[in-house]
Amino acid sequence: MTPAVEFRGVSVHFGRTRALDSLDLSVARGETLALLGPSGSGKSTALKALAGFVRPDAGRVFLDGEDVTDLPPHRRGLGVVVQSYALFPHMRVDANVAFGLKARRVPRAEVAARVAEVLDLVGMGAYARRFPRELSGGQQQRVALARALAIRPGVLLLDEPLSALDAALREDMIAELLRLRAELPDTTLVYVTHDQGEALALADRIAVMRDARLVEAGSCEQLYRRPATEFTASFLGAANLIPVDLVSHGTPATVRLGERVLTAEPTGALGPGPVALGVRPHRVGVGAPGADTLPALVRAVRWRGTGYRLDLELAGGATIRAEVSETFAVGAAVGVSIPDGCPLVEVGT
Ligand code: ADP
């Protein structure tokens, strides 16, 4: 099936800065794709190239199989929501939402009906006559969403839409976006975020970006459980990356960590370079020292509401993080156990 969105070798430079390097990526109709990466990795630039706000210096952008690289933004039929709401302050909510429809010369009666429809869709039906300054941040962002949806876009672009909201509101908005997605199953969403939690909560698939490049793309589960690169393992899961010696190749492979020999699952091709085990903090076992455990010292303890976070120093000097339900004294000698079957990645990927 023709993808709803396709980047083919798209590169963007700003002066001498390479903001996007030969991006190849497609998004299926109805799919929610998160572009995830640290600040400056090229996520917004990819979105802008898709929206038509920046012109690629190489490559092409397709919407529904049509090459739109040379089309101006308003001819691409996309909905766009950005971090800062960007509502017109002197216009009431209904006029803000109607703006794109009027620009498209939609008949007046239909404008009114569509404005009411999308305001209801985002739960803002009662606020049509307010000015943006009379709304909370979360409400303004809902209006911005309604405005983007009013033109019934096939593809909705969201650039860090929740980052101006506080944590509690963000949770509400994630729930709201999930509900919206269920109500608009044919709408394709491309969602830019630096927040792994948001990406995992909302996306069907995640494209991980770093230094203007796509690192890897895959389903949330795939990237979370079987990251192919060290970067994804650390960025997406806040996983410990524990250097280990490769004893034997294979699936599973065998690795050595101190005196312990473990099995591990290589998630990509392993080169000759050093390898590391990706171990999530909640999978690290901590108890009394014993024959089957790795000796470690507790370096720091923090209470996290649901349990304790420990910083542990392994005998070889590596520091790892564990999340456990009972606490330990700082300085205590403990025994650490790492489960078999953790993902194994090449260091430096
Ligand atoms: P992200 O969205 O992942 O934070 P961006 O796509 O905004 O990253 O930026 C990628 C790179 O391009 C960064 O180095 C950024 O400083 C640079 N950049 C982005 N927009 C511009 C611009 N208008 N002019 C110059 N450099 C830019």
Short mmCIF file of C-alpha atoms and ligand atoms in Angstrom, two decimals:
data_model
loop_
_atom_site.label_atom_id
_atom_site.label_comp_id
_atom_site.label_asym_id
_atom_site.label_seq_id
_atom_site.Cartn_x
_atom_site.Cartn_y
_atom_site.Cartn_z
CA MET A 1 0.00 0.00 0.00
CA THR A 2 1.22 3.52 -0.75
CA PRO A 3 2.52 5.10 2.44
CA ALA A 4 0.73 8.21 3.69
CA VAL A 5 4.10 9.90 4.20
CA GLU A 6 7.44 9.12 2.67
CA PHE A 7 10.85 10.77 2.96
CA ARG A 8 13.30 9.67 0.29
CA GLY A 9 16.88 10.71 0.91
CA VAL A 10 15.83 14.06 2.39
CA SER A 11 18.71 16.32 3.48
CA VAL A 12 18.48 19.84 4.88
CA HIS A 13 21.31 22.27 5.62
CA PHE A 14 21.08 25.61 7.39
CA GLY A 15 24.20 27.38 6.22
CA ARG A 16 26.94 24.97 7.19
CA THR A 17 24.82 23.10 9.74
CA ARG A 18 23.60 19.76 8.52
CA ALA A 19 20.19 19.51 10.19
CA LEU A 20 18.91 16.42 8.38
CA ASP A 21 21.06 13.86 6.62
CA SER A 22 19.51 11.73 3.91
CA LEU A 23 16.37 10.66 5.75
CA ASP A 24 14.55 7.61 4.38
CA LEU A 25 11.35 6.93 6.29
CA SER A 26 7.74 6.12 5.55
CA VAL A 27 4.56 6.20 7.59
CA ALA A 28 1.49 4.10 6.82
CA ARG A 29 -2.03 5.54 6.68
CA GLY A 30 -3.53 5.71 10.15
CA GLU A 31 -0.22 5.06 11.81
CA THR A 32 1.22 7.19 14.61
CA LEU A 33 4.94 7.66 14.20
CA ALA A 34 7.04 9.35 16.86
CA LEU A 35 10.23 11.07 15.80
CA LEU A 36 12.24 10.71 18.99
CA GLY A 37 15.67 12.07 19.78
CA PRO A 38 17.59 14.57 21.86
CA SER A 39 17.40 18.29 21.22
CA GLY A 40 19.09 19.28 17.96
CA SER A 41 18.89 15.80 16.39
CA GLY A 42 16.87 16.97 13.39
CA LYS A 43 13.33 15.99 14.38
CA SER A 44 11.72 19.39 13.82
CA THR A 45 13.64 19.83 10.61
CA ALA A 46 12.18 16.55 9.31
CA LEU A 47 8.71 17.76 10.27
CA LYS A 48 9.29 21.13 8.61
CA ALA A 49 10.49 19.47 5.43
CA LEU A 50 7.29 17.43 5.46
CA ALA A 51 5.11 20.48 6.11
CA GLY A 52 6.90 22.55 3.49
CA PHE A 53 8.38 25.11 5.87
CA VAL A 54 11.92 24.26 4.81
CA ARG A 55 13.12 23.18 1.40
CA PRO A 56 15.31 20.07 1.29
CA ASP A 57 18.57 20.52 -0.56
CA ALA A 58 18.40 16.88 -1.58
CA GLY A 59 15.71 14.19 -1.68
CA ARG A 60 11.95 14.20 -2.11
CA VAL A 61 8.91 14.19 0.15
CA PHE A 62 5.76 12.27 -0.79
CA LEU A 63 2.23 12.42 0.57
CA ASP A 64 -0.01 9.55 -0.51
CA GLY A 65 2.47 8.78 -3.26
CA GLU A 66 2.42 12.33 -4.63
CA ASP A 67 5.70 14.23 -4.75
CA VAL A 68 4.97 17.39 -2.75
CA THR A 69 8.56 18.63 -2.44
CA ASP A 70 7.81 21.67 -4.57
CA LEU A 71 4.38 22.45 -3.10
CA PRO A 72 3.96 25.35 -0.64
CA PRO A 73 2.72 24.41 2.88
CA HIS A 74 -0.91 25.42 2.33
CA ARG A 75 -1.21 23.13 -0.69
CA ARG A 76 -0.14 20.05 1.25
CA GLY A 77 -3.36 19.75 3.27
CA LEU A 78 -1.62 18.93 6.54
CA GLY A 79 -2.66 19.80 10.07
CA VAL A 80 0.12 21.23 12.21
CA VAL A 81 0.29 21.70 15.98
CA VAL A 82 3.37 23.22 17.58
CA GLN A 83 4.55 23.59 21.15
CA SER A 84 3.58 27.22 21.56
CA TYR A 85 -0.13 26.89 20.56
CA ALA A 86 0.30 29.86 18.16
CA LEU A 87 -3.33 30.92 18.54
CA PHE A 88 -4.29 34.40 17.34
CA PRO A 89 -4.68 36.33 20.61
CA HIS A 90 -7.22 38.85 19.27
CA MET A 91 -9.55 36.16 17.91
CA ARG A 92 -12.02 34.12 19.91
CA VAL A 93 -11.67 30.34 20.00
CA ASP A 94 -14.23 29.76 17.24
CA ALA A 95 -12.56 32.29 14.94
CA ASN A 96 -9.17 30.71 15.58
CA VAL A 97 -10.53 27.29 14.66
CA ALA A 98 -12.36 28.66 11.61
CA PHE A 99 -9.26 30.40 10.29
CA GLY A 100 -7.94 27.61 8.08
CA LEU A 101 -11.40 26.84 6.75
CA LYS A 102 -12.01 30.43 5.70
CA ALA A 103 -8.62 30.56 4.04
CA ARG A 104 -9.77 27.51 2.07
CA ARG A 105 -13.06 29.26 1.20
CA VAL A 106 -15.24 26.64 2.86
CA PRO A 107 -18.89 27.90 2.76
CA ARG A 108 -19.93 29.79 5.90
CA ALA A 109 -22.60 27.33 7.09
CA GLU A 110 -20.18 24.47 6.81
CA VAL A 111 -17.50 26.42 8.66
CA ALA A 112 -19.80 26.82 11.67
CA ALA A 113 -20.71 23.13 11.67
CA ARG A 114 -17.09 22.00 11.41
CA VAL A 115 -15.89 24.37 14.11
CA ALA A 116 -18.53 23.00 16.48
CA GLU A 117 -17.63 19.45 15.52
CA VAL A 118 -13.90 19.72 16.16
CA LEU A 119 -14.32 21.75 19.35
CA ASP A 120 -16.55 18.97 20.64
CA LEU A 121 -13.97 16.43 19.52
CA VAL A 122 -11.33 18.00 21.77
CA GLY A 123 -13.77 18.67 24.62
CA MET A 124 -13.81 22.46 24.14
CA GLY A 125 -17.37 22.91 22.85
CA ALA A 126 -18.27 25.18 25.78
CA TYR A 127 -15.38 27.59 25.17
CA ALA A 128 -16.09 28.77 21.63
CA ARG A 129 -16.59 32.43 22.61
CA ARG A 130 -13.56 32.79 24.84
CA PHE A 131 -10.32 34.51 23.95
CA PRO A 132 -7.09 32.45 24.18
CA ARG A 133 -5.93 34.50 27.20
CA GLU A 134 -9.02 33.26 29.07
CA LEU A 135 -7.91 29.64 28.70
CA SER A 136 -5.35 27.48 30.52
CA GLY A 137 -2.32 26.14 28.66
CA GLY A 138 -3.94 22.74 28.25
CA GLN A 139 -7.13 24.29 26.90
CA GLN A 140 -5.18 26.44 24.45
CA GLN A 141 -3.40 23.36 23.20
CA ARG A 142 -6.76 21.65 22.68
CA VAL A 143 -7.92 24.61 20.63
CA ALA A 144 -4.72 24.43 18.59
CA LEU A 145 -5.50 20.76 17.99
CA ALA A 146 -9.06 21.59 16.96
CA ARG A 147 -7.76 24.23 14.56
CA ALA A 148 -5.40 21.72 12.96
CA LEU A 149 -8.15 19.10 12.70
CA ALA A 150 -10.76 21.47 11.26
CA ILE A 151 -9.44 21.09 7.74
CA ARG A 152 -9.74 17.29 8.13
CA PRO A 153 -6.12 16.66 7.35
CA GLY A 154 -5.03 13.20 6.26
CA VAL A 155 -1.80 13.79 8.15
CA LEU A 156 -1.49 15.62 11.44
CA LEU A 157 1.95 16.89 12.46
CA LEU A 158 2.63 17.54 16.13
CA ASP A 159 5.88 19.20 17.19
CA GLU A 160 6.46 18.77 20.95
CA PRO A 161 2.79 19.62 21.55
CA LEU A 162 2.91 18.84 25.26
CA SER A 163 6.22 20.35 26.26
CA ALA A 164 4.75 23.66 27.43
CA LEU A 165 2.36 21.84 29.79
CA ASP A 166 3.04 20.72 33.35
CA ALA A 167 3.36 17.02 34.16
CA ALA A 168 -0.23 16.42 35.27
CA LEU A 169 -1.67 18.19 32.23
CA ARG A 170 0.65 16.26 29.98
CA GLU A 171 -0.82 13.01 31.26
CA ASP A 172 -4.33 14.31 30.54
CA MET A 173 -3.34 15.38 27.05
CA ILE A 174 -1.77 12.00 26.29
CA ALA A 175 -5.06 10.36 27.23
CA GLU A 176 -6.85 12.94 25.07
CA LEU A 177 -4.61 12.27 22.09
CA LEU A 178 -5.11 8.52 22.44
CA ARG A 179 -8.86 9.02 22.45
CA LEU A 180 -8.63 11.31 19.45
CA ARG A 181 -6.55 8.79 17.58
CA ALA A 182 -9.18 6.14 18.20
CA GLU A 183 -11.86 8.48 16.83
CA LEU A 184 -9.83 9.33 13.73
CA PRO A 185 -8.44 5.95 12.69
CA ASP A 186 -7.55 7.08 9.15
CA THR A 187 -5.58 10.11 10.25
CA THR A 188 -1.82 9.63 10.15
CA LEU A 189 0.09 11.24 13.01
CA VAL A 190 3.71 12.29 12.97
CA TYR A 191 4.72 13.29 16.46
CA VAL A 192 7.99 14.97 17.36
CA THR A 193 9.21 14.54 20.93
CA HIS A 194 12.37 14.23 23.00
CA ASP A 195 10.38 12.40 25.70
CA GLN A 196 10.63 8.60 25.55
CA GLY A 197 7.56 8.19 27.77
CA GLU A 198 5.41 10.20 25.39
CA ALA A 199 6.69 8.31 22.39
CA LEU A 200 6.07 4.92 24.01
CA ALA A 201 2.60 5.94 25.20
CA LEU A 202 1.39 7.34 21.90
CA ALA A 203 3.22 5.85 18.97
CA ASP A 204 2.73 2.70 16.94
CA ARG A 205 6.24 3.08 15.69
CA ILE A 206 9.23 5.15 16.78
CA ALA A 207 11.97 6.60 14.60
CA VAL A 208 15.03 7.37 16.73
CA MET A 209 17.06 10.38 15.56
CA ARG A 210 20.59 11.43 16.47
CA ASP A 211 22.90 14.04 14.90
CA ALA A 212 20.63 14.67 11.89
CA ARG A 213 20.33 10.97 11.14
CA LEU A 214 17.78 8.22 11.61
CA VAL A 215 19.34 5.70 13.99
CA GLU A 216 16.65 3.04 13.71
CA ALA A 217 12.89 2.73 13.40
CA GLY A 218 10.60 0.05 14.75
CA SER A 219 7.59 -0.71 16.89
CA CYS A 220 7.72 0.55 20.47
CA GLU A 221 8.05 -2.97 21.77
CA GLN A 222 10.83 -3.84 19.36
CA LEU A 223 12.88 -0.77 20.19
CA TYR A 224 12.25 -1.08 23.89
CA ARG A 225 12.98 -4.78 24.20
CA ARG A 226 15.44 -5.32 21.39
CA PRO A 227 17.19 -2.04 20.58
CA ALA A 228 19.67 -2.57 17.74
CA THR A 229 22.00 0.19 18.88
CA GLU A 230 23.61 1.32 22.09
CA PHE A 231 22.10 4.76 21.54
CA THR A 232 18.51 3.48 21.39
CA ALA A 233 19.05 1.24 24.40
CA SER A 234 20.23 4.12 26.53
CA PHE A 235 17.94 6.80 25.13
CA LEU A 236 14.69 4.89 24.92
CA GLY A 237 14.86 2.72 27.97
CA ALA A 238 17.31 4.51 30.24
CA ALA A 239 18.90 1.07 30.30
CA ASN A 240 22.17 0.30 31.98
CA LEU A 241 24.81 -0.51 29.41
CA ILE A 242 27.16 -2.91 31.11
CA PRO A 243 30.42 -3.73 29.30
CA VAL A 244 30.79 -7.51 28.97
CA ASP A 245 33.17 -9.92 27.24
CA LEU A 246 31.75 -11.89 24.37
CA VAL A 247 32.44 -15.57 25.05
CA SER A 248 30.61 -17.03 22.08
CA HIS A 249 28.56 -15.65 19.19
CA GLY A 250 25.09 -17.00 18.46
CA THR A 251 21.48 -16.43 19.38
CA PRO A 252 21.65 -16.43 22.28
CA ALA A 253 25.26 -15.40 22.66
CA THR A 254 27.26 -16.09 25.78
CA VAL A 255 28.94 -13.27 27.67
CA ARG A 256 31.08 -12.94 30.74
CA LEU A 257 30.58 -10.31 33.39
CA GLY A 258 33.10 -10.61 36.20
CA GLU A 259 32.92 -14.21 37.33
CA ARG A 260 29.44 -14.74 35.89
CA VAL A 261 28.59 -16.23 32.51
CA LEU A 262 25.24 -15.19 31.07
CA THR A 263 23.26 -15.68 27.89
CA ALA A 264 22.33 -12.55 25.92
CA GLU A 265 20.36 -11.72 22.77
CA PRO A 266 22.30 -9.88 20.08
CA THR A 267 19.89 -7.35 18.56
CA GLY A 268 22.00 -6.37 15.57
CA ALA A 269 25.12 -7.53 13.84
CA LEU A 270 28.02 -7.62 16.27
CA GLY A 271 31.32 -6.40 14.87
CA PRO A 272 34.73 -6.97 16.36
CA GLY A 273 34.30 -4.03 18.76
CA PRO A 274 33.36 -4.10 22.44
CA VAL A 275 29.82 -5.12 23.43
CA ALA A 276 27.48 -4.15 26.23
CA LEU A 277 24.42 -5.66 27.86
CA GLY A 278 21.32 -3.45 28.01
CA VAL A 279 19.78 -4.07 31.42
CA ARG A 280 16.84 -2.08 32.71
CA PRO A 281 17.12 -0.89 36.30
CA HIS A 282 14.07 -2.90 37.44
CA ARG A 283 15.65 -6.13 36.12
CA VAL A 284 18.77 -5.78 38.25
CA GLY A 285 18.46 -8.00 41.33
CA VAL A 286 20.08 -6.81 44.58
CA GLY A 287 20.51 -8.89 47.72
CA ALA A 288 23.05 -10.27 50.14
CA PRO A 289 26.40 -11.19 48.57
CA GLY A 290 26.47 -14.83 47.47
CA ALA A 291 28.25 -17.29 45.23
CA ASP A 292 25.91 -16.66 42.29
CA THR A 293 26.02 -12.90 42.43
CA LEU A 294 28.35 -10.09 41.39
CA PRO A 295 29.93 -8.20 44.27
CA ALA A 296 29.00 -4.52 44.34
CA LEU A 297 28.92 -1.52 46.64
CA VAL A 298 25.90 0.71 47.15
CA ARG A 299 27.00 4.24 46.23
CA ALA A 300 23.71 6.14 46.43
CA VAL A 301 20.10 5.53 47.41
CA ARG A 302 17.12 7.62 46.40
CA TRP A 303 13.53 7.04 47.34
CA ARG A 304 11.28 7.22 44.29
CA GLY A 305 7.79 6.85 45.72
CA THR A 306 7.25 3.40 44.22
CA GLY A 307 10.57 2.06 45.50
CA TYR A 308 14.27 2.85 45.73
CA ARG A 309 16.79 3.70 43.10
CA LEU A 310 20.28 2.45 43.87
CA ASP A 311 23.54 3.44 42.23
CA LEU A 312 25.80 0.42 42.46
CA GLU A 313 29.48 0.07 41.73
CA LEU A 314 30.42 -3.35 40.39
CA ALA A 315 33.74 -4.93 41.30
CA GLY A 316 35.20 -4.06 37.88
CA GLY A 317 34.36 -0.38 38.39
CA ALA A 318 31.23 -0.12 36.21
CA THR A 319 28.36 1.81 37.76
CA ILE A 320 24.83 0.56 37.27
CA ARG A 321 21.43 1.61 38.44
CA ALA A 322 18.85 -0.65 40.06
CA GLU A 323 15.22 -0.10 41.02
CA VAL A 324 14.21 -2.19 43.99
CA SER A 325 11.46 -2.31 46.59
CA GLU A 326 13.63 -2.51 49.71
CA THR A 327 16.36 -0.13 50.67
CA PHE A 328 20.06 -0.70 51.43
CA ALA A 329 22.59 1.39 53.34
CA VAL A 330 24.96 3.57 51.39
CA GLY A 331 28.35 1.81 51.44
CA ALA A 332 26.83 -1.66 51.95
CA ALA A 333 28.40 -4.61 50.15
CA VAL A 334 25.70 -6.40 48.15
CA GLY A 335 25.29 -9.14 45.57
CA VAL A 336 23.93 -8.15 42.18
CA SER A 337 22.24 -10.51 39.75
CA ILE A 338 21.63 -9.83 36.10
CA PRO A 339 19.08 -11.99 34.28
CA ASP A 340 19.85 -14.11 31.23
CA GLY A 341 18.49 -12.98 27.88
CA CYS A 342 19.14 -9.23 28.03
CA PRO A 343 19.78 -7.44 24.71
CA LEU A 344 23.41 -7.31 23.62
CA VAL A 345 24.56 -4.33 21.55
CA GLU A 346 27.82 -3.20 20.08
CA VAL A 347 29.34 -0.24 21.93
CA GLY A 348 29.44 2.96 19.90
CA THR A 349 26.38 2.21 17.74
P1 ADP B 1 15.31 18.93 17.07
O1 ADP B 1 13.95 19.19 16.57
O2 ADP B 1 15.66 17.47 17.09
O3 ADP B 1 15.60 19.59 18.39
P2 ADP B 1 16.13 20.61 14.89
O4 ADP B 1 15.61 19.91 13.69
O5 ADP B 1 15.36 21.77 15.38
O6 ADP B 1 16.37 19.57 16.06
O7 ADP B 1 17.61 21.11 14.61
C1 ADP B 1 18.60 20.31 13.98
C2 ADP B 1 19.86 21.15 13.82
O8 ADP B 1 19.64 22.21 12.90
C3 ADP B 1 20.34 21.81 15.10
O9 ADP B 1 21.74 21.81 15.08
C4 ADP B 1 19.79 23.22 14.99
O10 ADP B 1 20.58 24.10 15.72
C5 ADP B 1 19.85 23.46 13.50
N1 ADP B 1 18.80 24.40 13.04
C6 ADP B 1 17.46 24.16 13.10
N2 ADP B 1 16.78 25.19 12.54
C7 ADP B 1 17.70 26.09 12.13
C8 ADP B 1 17.65 27.37 11.47
N3 ADP B 1 16.47 27.92 11.12
N4 ADP B 1 18.80 28.01 11.21
C9 ADP B 1 19.97 27.45 11.56
N5 ADP B 1 20.12 26.27 12.15
C10 ADP B 1 19.00 25.58 12.45
#
